[in-house]
Amino acid sequence: MIEQIVFYLFGGILLLSASMVVVMRNPIHSALFLVLSFFASAAIWLLLQAEFLAITLVLVYVGAVMVLFLFVVMMLDINLVTVREGFARFLPVGITVAVFMIAAMGLVVSSDYFISDTYMPIKSIGLDYSNTKELGLTLYTQYLYQFEIAGAILLVAIVAAISLSMSKSKVNKSISPEQQVIVKKIDRLRVVKMKAEPNIKSREI
Amino acid sequence: MLEIVYQFISQNVLLPITTFFLPVDYQAQALTVLQTVIKIFSILVPVLITVAYFTYAERKVIGFIQGRIGPNRVGFFGFSLWGLGQPIADAVKLIVKEIIVPTGSNRALFIIAPILSLAPSLAAWAVIPFDDTKVLANINAGLLYVLALTSLAVYGVIIAGWASNSKYAFLGAMRSAAQIVAYEISMGFALVGVLVAAGSLNLGDIVNSQVGSVFHWFWLPLFPLFIIYFISGLAETNRAPFDVAEGESEIVAGFHVEYGGMAFSVFFMAEYANMILIAVLSAIMFCGGWLSPFQGVPGLEELFNWVPPMFWLLAKTSFFMFLFLWFRATFPRYRYDQIMRLGWKVFIPITIVWLVVVSALVVTNIPPWFN
């Protein structure tokens, strides 16, 4: 019973927050609702006993991706008026896309995979069963090449992103730490000898 | 003794409640829920009391380091008692203060931000093992859970900075977000090292794989990761010398500059709860958790057998908590670019190299740790 309550609770939160992502006017609110929907789907994955995937969803998407996303959205100066103005103009296109998406989803849901006969209840697995271990074994044996290729692509993406952002490094004022540590007092500091001030005892206040 | 109290409560309070109020079908489940709630309280209440007295300890310790006395006036019933009443007086003051929501701020987010920063640091205690058997949720992916929750703490900071509608708060939030994202990576890699060494994500198993002696604990084979984990923990909790997010000399108080009263104190509690969490995790993953430091020493081991294992965990945690205070009193604040350099260019390469070293140690079954 508790499982059903949890499922409907988080399913409801997921649907609500996912629709709020689209409906909200402020992009930061949308991003935060996206975070909430990631959470709710992680909770639903936990009900499927996929604890590794659920926690990784929170760790990667909520903990890292969405933080950077929020970071960028907050830094951008988004003018809400210009964002909203083309609503009527883009409405036909939007409706077309929506119709296509609903059709695609309908095809998927009504296919053989979602018939209630094949949709078996999750069979309970023992507490010793480690999701993480099984995933690791599969990834590093059966799908080794795919895994390595994905890793290489990500590495290329990292290098590309860094080299793109470094191309404008002429305006960069960063100081090299090597030069900083070898600096001596004599390079920076000049002691100036001055004559003492004349006697100011007689000055009146 | 804790077990006896717990058994007493669950037999004489919870069982009658469930059998009296609920239909037979739901009794067992309801009893489990109520027992869990009792366990949660028995963890959280001590944690929150520790948070309160950690603030007192900080003022005292830093006072002594700087040759001052620290708070010594507020006591109980007319006795000053070295100022032990200070945290409670502070709490009362903060509770009765008005919470001012700035004009132009985002009201809902402004109020939710402190909650978001406190909640993950308390939720992470669910998987902390205090003992071989005393753990609220003995889940397989405990380490991942902890990592995921510590990565959530940044939301409170970012949302607070943005919702305050203030330049200082926003700058503090941006600094803090960049810093937390940077140090989370080296922290994660340090935890991967622990995972490789222990061969398990379960925190209890991690402690059990350090059984032996002080030199079997993971601080020795994972020494660089241990140091990096603790320093990253300092940076994640925005503590000195990494407290540019607060930077009171440049941006007043950083992300919580607009907060007052209880809303501010929730941020404050979150910071201290996070520090205690980092301390207990360092103790569990690198210093043998509840294992006695005299294990494997003939004579001393038997002499200290009567000490409950939980005591050792708490003692190690207190030591790491003291380190936080000691560092704050000792080191000057890092410059912002130095923080970024340390995180990205020093820590991450070291952790990656040491991961390879640890993997080699594990694969070649190097004694005494991995045989």
XYZ file of C-alpha atoms in Angstrom:
576
model
C 0.000 0.000 0.000
C 2.799 2.373 0.941
C 4.421 1.726 -2.414
C 1.255 2.774 -4.214
C 0.937 5.922 -2.139
C 4.562 6.777 -2.890
C 4.103 6.051 -6.576
C 1.016 8.218 -6.969
C 2.541 10.986 -4.876
C 5.718 11.196 -6.901
C 3.932 10.515 -10.171
C 1.658 13.454 -9.419
C 4.594 15.675 -8.508
C 6.380 14.627 -11.681
C 3.447 15.445 -13.966
C 2.721 18.709 -12.205
C 6.316 19.925 -12.171
C 6.953 18.827 -15.744
C 3.991 20.853 -16.954
C 5.062 23.776 -14.801
C 8.415 23.762 -16.615
C 6.550 24.704 -19.775
C 3.957 26.978 -18.221
C 6.079 29.121 -15.906
C 6.940 32.573 -17.233
C 10.199 33.044 -15.387
C 12.926 30.781 -16.855
C 14.485 30.298 -13.414
C 11.234 28.963 -12.047
C 11.079 26.635 -15.033
C 14.589 25.374 -14.332
C 13.744 24.790 -10.673
C 10.613 22.866 -11.618
C 12.789 20.784 -13.932
C 14.938 19.975 -10.902
C 11.826 18.930 -9.012
C 10.713 16.701 -11.861
C 14.156 15.017 -11.910
C 13.702 14.341 -8.225
C 10.264 12.866 -8.650
C 11.401 10.596 -11.461
C 14.367 9.484 -9.342
C 11.920 8.526 -6.620
C 9.877 6.509 -9.108
C 13.026 4.741 -10.312
C 13.752 3.868 -6.700
C 10.389 2.126 -6.559
C 11.579 0.012 -9.499
C 14.582 -0.950 -7.326
C 16.944 0.795 -9.736
C 18.764 2.580 -6.948
C 21.955 3.192 -8.894
C 20.168 4.916 -11.753
C 17.950 6.886 -9.395
C 20.814 8.221 -7.308
C 22.918 8.894 -10.382
C 20.050 10.887 -11.868
C 20.063 13.096 -8.784
C 23.851 13.239 -8.621
C 24.492 14.061 -12.278
C 21.426 15.947 -13.448
C 20.337 17.680 -10.270
C 23.731 18.020 -8.631
C 25.772 19.095 -11.633
C 23.911 19.745 -14.894
C 21.064 21.784 -13.476
C 23.400 23.791 -11.251
C 25.325 24.929 -14.305
C 22.067 25.458 -16.163
C 20.733 27.689 -13.391
C 24.075 29.432 -13.295
C 23.780 30.325 -16.979
C 20.086 31.244 -16.838
C 20.707 33.537 -13.883
C 23.630 35.231 -15.598
C 21.709 35.866 -18.820
C 19.655 38.984 -18.858
C 16.485 37.549 -20.315
C 13.878 40.060 -21.338
C 10.580 38.410 -20.561
C 8.613 40.716 -22.866
C 10.561 39.740 -25.982
C 10.389 36.094 -24.994
C 6.627 36.225 -24.816
C 5.845 38.353 -27.821
C 5.865 35.809 -30.680
C 3.227 33.602 -29.113
C 0.510 33.942 -31.758
C 2.991 33.783 -34.626
C 4.582 30.517 -33.451
C 1.335 28.947 -32.294
C 0.675 26.938 -35.527
C 4.204 25.517 -35.493
C 3.875 24.682 -31.821
C 0.553 22.945 -32.331
C 2.009 20.894 -35.209
C 4.950 19.768 -33.111
C 2.644 18.977 -30.198
C 0.376 16.876 -32.429
C 3.366 14.927 -33.730
C 4.676 14.318 -30.238
C 1.312 13.176 -28.945
C 0.984 10.836 -31.929
C 4.445 9.392 -31.330
C 3.768 8.912 -27.648
C 0.421 7.301 -28.416
C 2.098 4.863 -30.817
C 4.691 3.919 -28.216
C 2.238 3.509 -25.365
C -0.254 1.528 -27.421
C 2.428 -0.819 -28.763
C 3.014 -4.364 -27.566
C 5.491 -3.297 -24.929
C 2.906 -1.579 -22.818
C 0.182 -4.201 -22.782
C -0.659 -5.060 -19.206
C 0.286 -8.722 -19.780
C 3.886 -7.828 -20.464
C 3.875 -5.163 -17.778
C 4.642 -7.530 -14.954
C 4.961 -6.358 -11.360
C 8.557 -5.962 -10.299
C 9.779 -9.158 -8.795
C 11.341 -8.548 -5.460
C 15.048 -9.157 -5.435
C 17.194 -9.946 -2.457
C 18.900 -7.308 -0.367
C 22.310 -8.641 -1.410
C 21.617 -7.880 -5.044
C 23.785 -4.956 -6.048
C 22.425 -2.908 -8.862
C 25.694 -1.082 -9.276
C 27.711 -4.277 -9.629
C 25.391 -5.688 -12.287
C 25.471 -2.447 -14.282
C 29.250 -2.328 -14.048
C 29.610 -5.914 -15.195
C 27.333 -5.352 -18.159
C 28.974 -2.075 -19.146
C 32.524 -3.351 -18.935
C 31.962 -6.726 -20.598
C 29.019 -6.755 -22.971
C 29.034 -3.105 -23.989
C 32.719 -2.382 -23.592
C 33.254 -0.820 -27.027
C 30.166 1.346 -26.858
C 31.208 2.488 -23.418
C 34.727 3.337 -24.535
C 33.453 5.194 -27.602
C 31.101 7.240 -25.448
C 34.001 8.043 -23.141
C 36.192 9.136 -26.040
C 33.443 11.366 -27.434
C 33.005 13.016 -24.060
C 36.754 13.575 -23.786
C 36.780 15.205 -27.212
C 33.875 17.398 -26.111
C 35.770 18.494 -23.016
C 38.879 19.346 -25.014
C 36.808 21.188 -27.618
C 34.930 23.205 -25.016
C 38.120 24.224 -23.256
C 39.924 25.145 -26.468
C 36.933 27.194 -27.628
C 36.838 29.161 -24.413
C 40.609 29.588 -24.335
C 40.804 31.074 -27.848
C 40.082 34.545 -26.499
C 42.793 34.293 -23.902
C 44.476 37.548 -24.935
C 42.169 39.495 -22.669
C 42.768 37.073 -19.851
C 44.513 38.756 -16.963
C 45.291 35.627 -15.013
C 48.657 35.577 -13.320
C 50.897 32.596 -13.617
C 51.483 31.089 -10.183
C 55.099 30.227 -11.018
C 55.923 33.903 -11.409
C 53.957 34.724 -8.310
C 55.916 32.469 -6.010
C 59.350 33.610 -7.139
C 58.560 37.246 -6.431
C 60.825 38.717 -3.756
C 60.207 41.684 -1.563
C 62.867 43.654 -3.401
C 60.904 43.384 -6.699
C 57.799 45.006 -5.345
C 58.732 47.153 -2.410
C 60.719 50.347 -2.454
C 61.635 51.987 0.819
C 61.679 55.747 0.432
C 63.640 57.883 2.822
C 62.019 61.223 3.537
C 62.868 64.135 5.672
C 60.906 64.408 8.861
C 57.956 66.779 8.851
C 58.677 70.258 10.156
C 57.685 70.870 13.713
C 53.914 71.193 13.864
C 53.694 71.937 17.543
C 52.825 75.565 16.910
C 49.879 74.736 14.630
C 46.645 75.647 16.293
C 43.578 73.543 16.210
C 21.045 1.448 26.574
C 19.728 3.114 23.426
C 18.393 -0.229 22.245
C 16.520 -0.738 25.519
C 14.859 2.682 25.287
C 13.997 2.088 21.652
C 12.520 -1.357 22.370
C 10.548 0.070 25.272
C 9.068 2.844 23.135
C 8.217 0.606 20.228
C 6.637 -2.049 22.487
C 4.747 0.166 24.888
C 3.895 3.237 22.832
C 3.927 2.505 19.117
C 2.471 -0.999 19.182
C -0.645 0.002 21.202
C -1.164 3.058 18.983
C -1.131 1.025 15.781
C -3.188 -1.867 17.130
C -5.758 0.481 18.596
C -6.293 2.911 15.744
C -5.722 0.963 12.546
C -7.339 -2.022 10.815
C -5.323 -5.244 11.021
C -4.043 -5.119 7.437
C -2.129 -1.896 7.857
C -0.785 -2.415 11.361
C 2.575 -3.899 10.423
C 3.361 -1.233 7.840
C 2.222 1.579 10.096
C 4.365 0.206 12.901
C 7.407 0.199 10.611
C 6.734 3.796 9.621
C 6.365 4.915 13.236
C 9.511 3.048 14.288
C 11.420 4.723 11.466
C 10.152 8.111 12.601
C 11.378 7.373 16.135
C 14.786 6.366 14.751
C 14.963 9.520 12.646
C 14.277 11.630 15.713
C 16.896 9.761 17.714
C 19.450 10.728 15.057
C 18.311 14.263 14.252
C 17.802 15.586 17.765
C 21.417 14.836 18.808
C 22.639 16.214 15.470
C 20.787 19.479 15.978
C 21.981 19.775 19.573
C 25.512 19.180 18.304
C 24.988 21.903 15.707
C 23.992 24.331 18.459
C 26.955 23.471 20.655
C 29.317 23.358 17.688
C 28.729 27.089 17.253
C 29.567 27.515 20.940
C 32.668 25.316 20.550
C 33.752 27.380 17.567
C 33.595 30.620 19.515
C 35.379 29.067 22.472
C 38.102 27.316 20.454
C 38.840 30.320 18.275
C 38.768 32.457 21.393
C 41.402 30.312 23.068
C 43.528 30.197 19.920
C 43.454 33.982 19.747
C 44.047 34.447 23.468
C 40.485 35.476 24.282
C 37.907 33.882 26.515
C 34.915 33.517 24.239
C 31.314 33.539 25.459
C 31.271 32.959 29.204
C 28.266 34.816 30.588
C 25.021 33.114 29.626
C 24.337 30.098 31.802
C 21.427 28.424 33.538
C 19.642 29.350 36.769
C 22.019 32.107 37.672
C 25.195 30.070 37.134
C 27.350 31.173 34.249
C 28.708 27.625 33.553
C 31.395 28.805 31.086
C 28.693 30.297 28.888
C 26.989 27.003 28.075
C 23.641 28.743 27.690
C 24.925 30.897 24.834
C 23.632 28.769 21.901
C 20.174 28.661 23.447
C 20.163 32.411 24.031
C 21.241 32.902 20.411
C 18.488 30.591 19.194
C 15.846 32.430 21.202
C 17.078 35.759 19.907
C 17.001 34.552 16.302
C 13.554 33.000 16.673
C 11.952 36.164 17.967
C 13.591 38.402 15.373
C 11.540 39.500 12.424
C 12.275 37.946 9.049
C 12.469 40.752 6.541
C 11.731 39.838 2.943
C 13.365 42.457 0.712
C 11.312 44.379 -1.834
C 11.602 42.992 -5.324
C 12.741 39.647 -4.038
C 11.125 36.423 -5.049
C 9.158 35.672 -1.910
C 8.558 31.935 -2.292
C 12.110 31.141 -3.340
C 13.501 33.471 -0.701
C 11.777 31.472 2.008
C 12.422 28.045 0.521
C 16.175 28.603 0.042
C 17.299 28.076 3.669
C 15.168 24.942 3.879
C 16.776 23.603 0.715
C 20.204 24.137 2.161
C 19.459 22.475 5.514
C 17.427 19.490 4.312
C 20.119 17.572 2.350
C 22.654 17.838 5.143
C 20.162 16.271 7.537
C 18.853 13.689 5.055
C 22.352 12.328 4.481
C 22.395 11.025 8.057
C 20.014 8.272 6.985
C 22.853 6.078 5.729
C 25.494 6.876 8.341
C 26.363 3.706 10.290
C 27.023 4.397 13.970
C 27.831 0.831 14.735
C 27.818 -2.575 13.106
C 24.040 -2.700 13.423
C 22.924 0.862 14.186
C 22.072 2.413 10.856
C 18.750 3.879 9.770
C 18.860 2.741 6.127
C 21.435 0.119 5.304
C 21.319 0.668 1.554
C 23.731 -0.753 -0.991
C 24.479 2.541 -2.677
C 25.118 4.477 0.527
C 28.207 6.241 -0.748
C 26.428 7.406 -3.906
C 23.497 8.621 -1.831
C 25.806 10.692 0.341
C 27.551 12.116 -2.704
C 24.238 12.994 -4.334
C 22.964 14.726 -1.234
C 26.108 16.723 -0.593
C 25.898 17.943 -4.189
C 22.421 19.342 -3.496
C 23.545 21.784 -0.835
C 24.459 24.298 -3.533
C 20.800 24.877 -4.456
C 20.034 26.658 -1.228
C 22.935 29.008 -1.858
C 22.133 29.713 -5.511
C 18.430 30.237 -4.919
C 19.088 32.455 -1.899
C 21.500 34.569 -3.925
C 19.123 34.974 -6.814
C 15.885 35.408 -4.872
C 17.335 38.100 -2.599
C 17.441 40.594 -5.480
C 20.723 41.959 -4.199
C 24.066 42.307 -5.930
C 26.120 41.127 -2.996
C 23.988 38.069 -2.451
C 24.102 37.224 -6.139
C 27.883 37.580 -6.326
C 28.244 35.364 -3.283
C 25.959 32.756 -4.779
C 27.883 32.734 -8.061
C 31.191 32.344 -6.264
C 29.830 29.616 -4.097
C 28.280 27.719 -7.005
C 31.500 27.776 -9.027
C 33.492 26.683 -6.011
C 31.162 23.863 -5.034
C 30.977 22.516 -8.577
C 34.782 22.566 -8.815
C 35.452 20.794 -5.547
C 32.642 18.309 -5.962
C 34.628 16.634 -8.722
C 37.737 16.031 -6.643
C 35.501 14.979 -3.752
C 33.735 12.506 -6.007
C 37.032 11.087 -7.256
C 38.255 10.708 -3.673
C 35.108 8.749 -2.911
C 35.661 6.612 -6.012
C 39.065 5.767 -4.517
C 37.341 4.633 -1.324
C 34.904 2.607 -3.383
C 37.732 0.902 -5.276
C 39.602 0.156 -2.059
C 36.580 -1.173 -0.174
C 34.889 -2.870 -3.112
C 31.509 -1.716 -1.901
C 29.260 1.323 -1.861
C 27.717 0.397 1.468
C 29.139 2.562 4.249
C 28.997 -0.276 6.760
C 30.950 -2.553 4.426
C 33.471 0.223 3.869
C 34.131 0.373 7.598
C 34.260 -3.406 7.886
C 36.877 -3.625 5.147
C 39.182 -1.486 7.310
C 39.230 -3.969 10.190
C 42.675 -4.764 11.530
C 44.587 -1.952 13.105
C 45.109 1.761 12.719
C 47.303 0.991 9.726
C 44.539 -0.974 8.027
C 42.353 2.102 7.893
C 42.134 3.707 4.480
C 43.911 6.904 5.462
C 47.205 5.147 4.791
C 46.721 3.609 1.321
C 44.509 6.528 0.264
C 46.502 9.253 1.969
C 46.345 11.883 -0.827
C 42.650 11.179 -1.325
C 42.054 11.535 2.403
C 43.701 14.954 2.492
C 41.938 16.055 -0.684
C 38.588 14.815 0.591
C 38.863 16.822 3.751
C 40.045 19.983 2.010
C 37.293 19.635 -0.596
C 34.888 19.221 2.293
C 36.107 22.528 3.676
C 35.526 24.127 0.286
C 32.091 22.510 -0.151
C 30.910 23.828 3.183
C 32.263 27.307 2.320
C 34.404 27.354 5.420
C 37.573 29.325 5.964
C 40.007 29.405 4.183
C 37.536 28.859 1.309
C 34.827 31.234 2.500
C 34.878 33.683 -0.410
C 31.150 33.019 -0.798
C 30.665 34.930 2.424
C 33.682 37.180 1.993
C 32.650 39.739 4.565
C 35.463 42.060 3.527
C 34.219 42.305 -0.084
C 30.593 41.277 -0.388
C 29.336 41.826 3.172
C 28.053 38.334 3.950
C 27.579 36.827 0.528
C 24.502 34.853 -0.334
C 22.704 35.304 3.004
C 23.237 39.034 3.339
C 19.496 39.727 3.091
C 18.494 37.097 5.604
C 17.734 37.753 9.224
C 16.200 35.992 12.171
C 15.265 32.362 11.825
C 15.820 32.276 8.049
C 19.430 33.261 8.612
C 19.835 30.805 11.437
C 18.630 27.952 9.223
C 21.484 28.811 6.824
C 23.798 28.878 9.786
C 22.569 25.490 10.978
C 22.967 24.102 7.471
C 26.602 25.188 7.378
C 27.358 23.537 10.701
C 25.335 20.424 9.907
C 27.308 20.098 6.677
C 30.576 20.394 8.584
C 29.520 17.670 11.007
C 28.498 15.513 8.051
C 31.849 15.954 6.320
C 33.579 15.142 9.616
C 31.608 11.959 10.188
C 32.112 10.869 6.581
C 35.875 11.407 6.835
C 35.852 9.314 9.989
C 33.864 6.536 8.347
C 35.667 6.360 5.053
C 39.263 7.029 5.999
C 39.570 6.477 9.737
C 37.766 3.238 10.373
C 34.383 4.552 11.530
C 33.392 2.811 14.740
C 36.533 0.629 14.857
C 38.687 1.024 17.922
C 42.105 2.607 17.322
C 43.608 0.071 19.729
C 42.563 -2.854 17.594
C 45.448 -5.239 17.018
C 47.505 -3.755 19.852
C 48.024 -6.524 22.448
C 46.932 -5.480 25.912
C 45.320 -2.160 24.974
C 42.711 -3.833 22.807
C 41.333 -5.856 25.728
C 41.673 -2.887 28.053
C 39.364 -0.774 25.862
C 36.898 -3.520 24.992
C 34.229 -2.063 27.239
C 34.044 1.165 25.205
C 30.980 1.128 22.927
C 32.006 1.274 19.225
C 29.862 4.345 18.697
C 32.148 6.241 21.041
C 35.081 5.823 18.672
C 33.082 7.132 15.740
C 31.984 10.166 17.732
C 35.537 10.762 18.982
C 36.941 10.690 15.449
C 34.132 12.940 14.248
C 34.864 15.413 17.027
C 38.499 15.474 16.001
C 37.600 16.377 12.417
C 35.106 18.948 13.659
C 37.894 20.481 15.705
C 40.054 20.617 12.567
C 37.419 22.812 10.897
C 37.690 25.296 13.749
C 41.454 25.087 13.921
C 41.767 25.788 10.186
C 39.453 28.757 10.449
C 41.598 30.290 13.175
C 44.851 29.506 11.382
C 44.648 30.150 7.652
C 44.005 33.407 5.832
C 41.370 33.375 3.124
C 42.316 32.085 -0.315
C 42.075 34.405 -3.256
C 39.314 33.408 -5.662
C 41.548 32.439 -8.596
C 43.759 30.443 -6.244
C 40.749 28.467 -5.084
C 39.812 27.635 -8.647
C 43.381 26.705 -9.521
C 43.696 24.455 -6.483
C 40.457 22.665 -7.275
C 40.829 22.166 -10.992
C 44.560 22.029 -11.588
C 45.940 20.459 -8.431
C 43.322 18.289 -6.771
C 41.643 16.693 -9.768
C 44.923 15.505 -11.397
C 46.183 14.136 -8.070
C 42.972 12.225 -7.449
C 43.007 10.756 -10.960
C 46.621 9.612 -10.557
C 45.926 8.146 -7.143
C 42.885 6.294 -8.486
C 45.226 4.466 -10.849
C 47.606 3.749 -7.963
C 44.804 2.409 -5.763
C 43.489 0.246 -8.580
C 46.978 -1.177 -9.055
C 47.252 -1.877 -5.312
C 43.893 -3.630 -5.309
C 44.552 -5.686 -8.439
C 47.951 -6.841 -7.191
C 46.533 -7.637 -3.707
C 49.067 -5.594 -1.793
C 49.005 -6.515 1.907
C 48.016 -5.520 4.530
C 45.065 -3.684 3.009
C 44.041 -5.652 -0.028
C 44.726 -9.315 0.561
